[in-house]
Structure formats: C-alpha cells, structure tokens
Amino acid sequence: MMKSPALIQKESAYPPEFENAIAAIKTTREYTIPVIQALEKIVRPLQSRKKNELERMAAIAQKYTPHLASGAYFEALKATGNACASVNSKENEMLADSYDRVFTPMKSWVEEDFPRLMKAGHTCVTLRSLA
C-alpha cells in the first residue's frame, strides 16, 4: 500500500515545539544583528576610542593647574580636573563592562552559536528524512 503525500508529510514532520524553537532561534538572530550594530557604535573597546570631552577637560585642568599658585581659581581648576578624571574613569569602566558582558556575548552568539545550532537542526532534519 502506497502512502499518501499528506501521510508522509505528517509522519516526517517534527513536533510543533521543535519547529517553534527553530523559528524562535532564527527570529532571535534576525533581531539581534541590528542590536549588535547599534551597540557597536556606543560600546567599543577602549583602545579604539578617541579622547572624549571629559578626558580633554581633565587634561586641560591638569595642564594649567601648576600655573596658578593658589587661591580660588587653583582650587576650582584642581577640583574640575579631579571630577572630570573620576567621571571619565567611571564611564570607561561602564563601557568596558558593557562590552564584556553584553556586546561580546551577543556577537559571539550570532557568529558562533547560531551557525552551530542551525547545523545541528539541519542534521536533525537530514537524519529524520533518512529514517
């Protein structure tokens, strides 16, 4: 007795959970790529970043502080330089942390894990069709 195409399709089809999981993985990748591109513009490795405004202000304050002997201007310039350096340091730590904890894992998932998952899914389909 020959099987109908509908019966063959039904017997060879994967459970809906499997199909939904594969679709969710593909959708996740589709939406993750633009997020990675946006994050890349914001959170970059520190060595590739140009000096920002805080770094420039701290450098200027440090440059001119020795030229003022004392007084209100000296204290204000010194405090400004210290504040800018401190805020800049915190910002750099935050960006480095974001790069390490958010950007790198997301990019790794898209570039390494997704292809591996799709290959495993393709292997499942191939093995199922051979059975």
mmCIF file of C-alpha atoms in Angstrom:
data_model
loop_
_atom_site.group_PDB
_atom_site.id
_atom_site.type_symbol
_atom_site.label_atom_id
_atom_site.label_comp_id
_atom_site.label_asym_id
_atom_site.label_seq_id
_atom_site.Cartn_x
_atom_site.Cartn_y
_atom_site.Cartn_z
ATOM 1 C CA MET A 1 0.000 0.000 0.000
ATOM 2 C CA MET A 2 1.399 3.360 -1.033
ATOM 3 C CA LYS A 3 1.329 6.243 1.455
ATOM 4 C CA SER A 4 -0.332 9.491 0.515
ATOM 5 C CA PRO A 5 1.771 12.688 0.410
ATOM 6 C CA ALA A 6 -0.223 14.077 3.354
ATOM 7 C CA LEU A 7 0.543 10.976 5.442
ATOM 8 C CA ILE A 8 4.233 11.119 4.507
ATOM 9 C CA GLN A 9 4.322 14.805 5.497
ATOM 10 C CA LYS A 10 2.577 14.059 8.792
ATOM 11 C CA GLU A 11 4.929 11.170 9.626
ATOM 12 C CA SER A 12 8.083 13.102 8.717
ATOM 13 C CA ALA A 13 7.055 16.377 10.368
ATOM 14 C CA TYR A 14 8.717 17.455 13.585
ATOM 15 C CA PRO A 15 6.712 18.229 16.695
ATOM 16 C CA PRO A 16 5.443 21.813 16.806
ATOM 17 C CA GLU A 17 7.725 22.526 19.770
ATOM 18 C CA PHE A 18 10.801 21.735 17.654
ATOM 19 C CA GLU A 19 9.578 23.838 14.733
ATOM 20 C CA ASN A 20 8.726 26.716 17.101
ATOM 21 C CA ALA A 21 12.157 26.512 18.752
ATOM 22 C CA ILE A 22 13.928 26.697 15.370
ATOM 23 C CA ALA A 23 11.728 29.633 14.340
ATOM 24 C CA ALA A 24 12.466 31.402 17.647
ATOM 25 C CA ILE A 25 16.214 30.935 17.169
ATOM 26 C CA LYS A 26 16.030 32.402 13.661
ATOM 27 C CA THR A 27 13.897 35.319 14.859
ATOM 28 C CA THR A 28 16.267 35.990 17.751
ATOM 29 C CA ARG A 29 19.197 36.182 15.354
ATOM 30 C CA GLU A 30 17.244 38.427 12.995
ATOM 31 C CA TYR A 31 16.566 40.937 15.779
ATOM 32 C CA THR A 32 19.959 40.575 17.462
ATOM 33 C CA ILE A 33 22.015 41.700 14.455
ATOM 34 C CA PRO A 34 20.656 45.306 14.422
ATOM 35 C CA VAL A 35 21.058 45.486 18.208
ATOM 36 C CA ILE A 36 24.706 44.447 17.875
ATOM 37 C CA GLN A 37 25.265 47.062 15.172
ATOM 38 C CA ALA A 38 23.764 49.761 17.394
ATOM 39 C CA LEU A 39 25.760 48.625 20.427
ATOM 40 C CA GLU A 40 28.946 48.610 18.390
ATOM 41 C CA LYS A 41 28.532 52.334 17.790
ATOM 42 C CA ILE A 42 28.078 53.015 21.512
ATOM 43 C CA VAL A 43 30.224 50.435 23.269
ATOM 44 C CA ARG A 44 33.591 49.948 21.662
ATOM 45 C CA PRO A 45 36.844 48.593 23.033
ATOM 46 C CA LEU A 46 38.588 51.332 24.981
ATOM 47 C CA GLN A 47 41.735 51.244 22.866
ATOM 48 C CA SER A 48 39.778 52.204 19.738
ATOM 49 C CA ARG A 49 38.034 55.193 21.311
ATOM 50 C CA LYS A 50 39.139 58.756 20.742
ATOM 51 C CA LYS A 51 39.608 61.089 23.655
ATOM 52 C CA ASN A 52 36.234 62.271 24.806
ATOM 53 C CA GLU A 53 35.271 65.623 26.290
ATOM 54 C CA LEU A 54 35.897 64.549 29.884
ATOM 55 C CA GLU A 55 39.407 63.376 29.063
ATOM 56 C CA ARG A 56 40.140 66.643 27.283
ATOM 57 C CA MET A 57 38.795 68.744 30.160
ATOM 58 C CA ALA A 58 40.804 66.772 32.724
ATOM 59 C CA ALA A 59 43.959 67.173 30.619
ATOM 60 C CA ILE A 60 43.416 70.926 30.280
ATOM 61 C CA ALA A 61 42.825 71.290 34.025
ATOM 62 C CA GLN A 62 45.979 69.308 34.807
ATOM 63 C CA LYS A 63 47.952 71.368 32.301
ATOM 64 C CA TYR A 64 47.005 74.760 33.745
ATOM 65 C CA THR A 65 46.761 73.909 37.462
ATOM 66 C CA PRO A 66 50.546 74.237 38.065
ATOM 67 C CA HIS A 67 50.483 77.756 36.581
ATOM 68 C CA LEU A 68 48.213 79.005 39.358
ATOM 69 C CA ALA A 69 49.939 79.299 42.708
ATOM 70 C CA SER A 70 46.910 79.059 44.928
ATOM 71 C CA GLY A 71 43.566 80.627 45.554
ATOM 72 C CA ALA A 72 40.042 80.060 44.346
ATOM 73 C CA TYR A 73 40.957 79.507 40.687
ATOM 74 C CA PHE A 74 43.585 76.938 41.639
ATOM 75 C CA GLU A 75 41.136 75.004 43.819
ATOM 76 C CA ALA A 76 38.336 75.222 41.237
ATOM 77 C CA LEU A 77 40.597 74.057 38.408
ATOM 78 C CA LYS A 78 42.027 71.250 40.520
ATOM 79 C CA ALA A 79 38.534 70.103 41.595
ATOM 80 C CA THR A 80 37.289 70.281 37.997
ATOM 81 C CA GLY A 81 40.215 68.189 36.776
ATOM 82 C CA ASN A 82 39.700 65.602 39.503
ATOM 83 C CA ALA A 83 35.941 65.445 38.883
ATOM 84 C CA CYS A 84 36.374 65.060 35.119
ATOM 85 C CA ALA A 85 39.020 62.364 35.577
ATOM 86 C CA SER A 86 36.827 60.493 38.061
ATOM 87 C CA VAL A 87 33.693 60.637 35.904
ATOM 88 C CA ASN A 88 35.703 59.641 32.830
ATOM 89 C CA SER A 89 37.182 56.682 34.686
ATOM 90 C CA LYS A 90 33.709 55.511 35.768
ATOM 91 C CA GLU A 91 32.384 55.917 32.228
ATOM 92 C CA ASN A 92 35.270 53.899 30.798
ATOM 93 C CA GLU A 93 34.666 51.160 33.378
ATOM 94 C CA MET A 94 30.968 51.089 32.481
ATOM 95 C CA LEU A 95 31.697 50.905 28.748
ATOM 96 C CA ALA A 96 34.269 48.152 29.253
ATOM 97 C CA ASP A 97 31.819 46.238 31.440
ATOM 98 C CA SER A 98 29.058 46.654 28.839
ATOM 99 C CA TYR A 99 31.424 45.497 26.122
ATOM 100 C CA ASP A 100 32.444 42.409 28.098
ATOM 101 C CA ARG A 101 29.034 41.491 29.497
ATOM 102 C CA VAL A 102 26.660 42.489 26.681
ATOM 103 C CA PHE A 103 28.278 43.158 23.317
ATOM 104 C CA THR A 104 30.811 40.313 23.209
ATOM 105 C CA PRO A 105 28.373 37.520 24.212
ATOM 106 C CA MET A 106 25.715 38.755 21.769
ATOM 107 C CA LYS A 107 28.186 38.945 18.907
ATOM 108 C CA SER A 108 29.589 35.532 19.824
ATOM 109 C CA TRP A 109 26.092 34.045 19.794
ATOM 110 C CA VAL A 110 25.362 35.423 16.320
ATOM 111 C CA GLU A 111 28.728 34.482 14.835
ATOM 112 C CA GLU A 112 29.398 31.139 16.556
ATOM 113 C CA ASP A 113 26.421 29.673 18.388
ATOM 114 C CA PHE A 114 23.724 30.392 15.806
ATOM 115 C CA PRO A 115 25.559 28.627 12.944
ATOM 116 C CA ARG A 116 26.249 25.668 15.242
ATOM 117 C CA LEU A 117 22.568 25.471 16.239
ATOM 118 C CA MET A 118 21.426 25.683 12.626
ATOM 119 C CA LYS A 119 23.896 22.964 11.651
ATOM 120 C CA ALA A 120 22.559 20.753 14.452
ATOM 121 C CA GLY A 121 18.989 21.458 13.310
ATOM 122 C CA HIS A 122 19.924 20.621 9.720
ATOM 123 C CA THR A 123 21.499 17.375 10.949
ATOM 124 C CA CYS A 124 18.225 16.513 12.724
ATOM 125 C CA VAL A 125 16.265 17.138 9.542
ATOM 126 C CA THR A 126 18.690 15.045 7.489
ATOM 127 C CA LEU A 127 18.658 12.144 9.944
ATOM 128 C CA ARG A 128 14.874 12.267 10.180
ATOM 129 C CA SER A 129 14.499 12.181 6.389
ATOM 130 C CA LEU A 130 16.822 9.165 6.160
ATOM 131 C CA ALA A 131 14.781 7.205 8.703
#
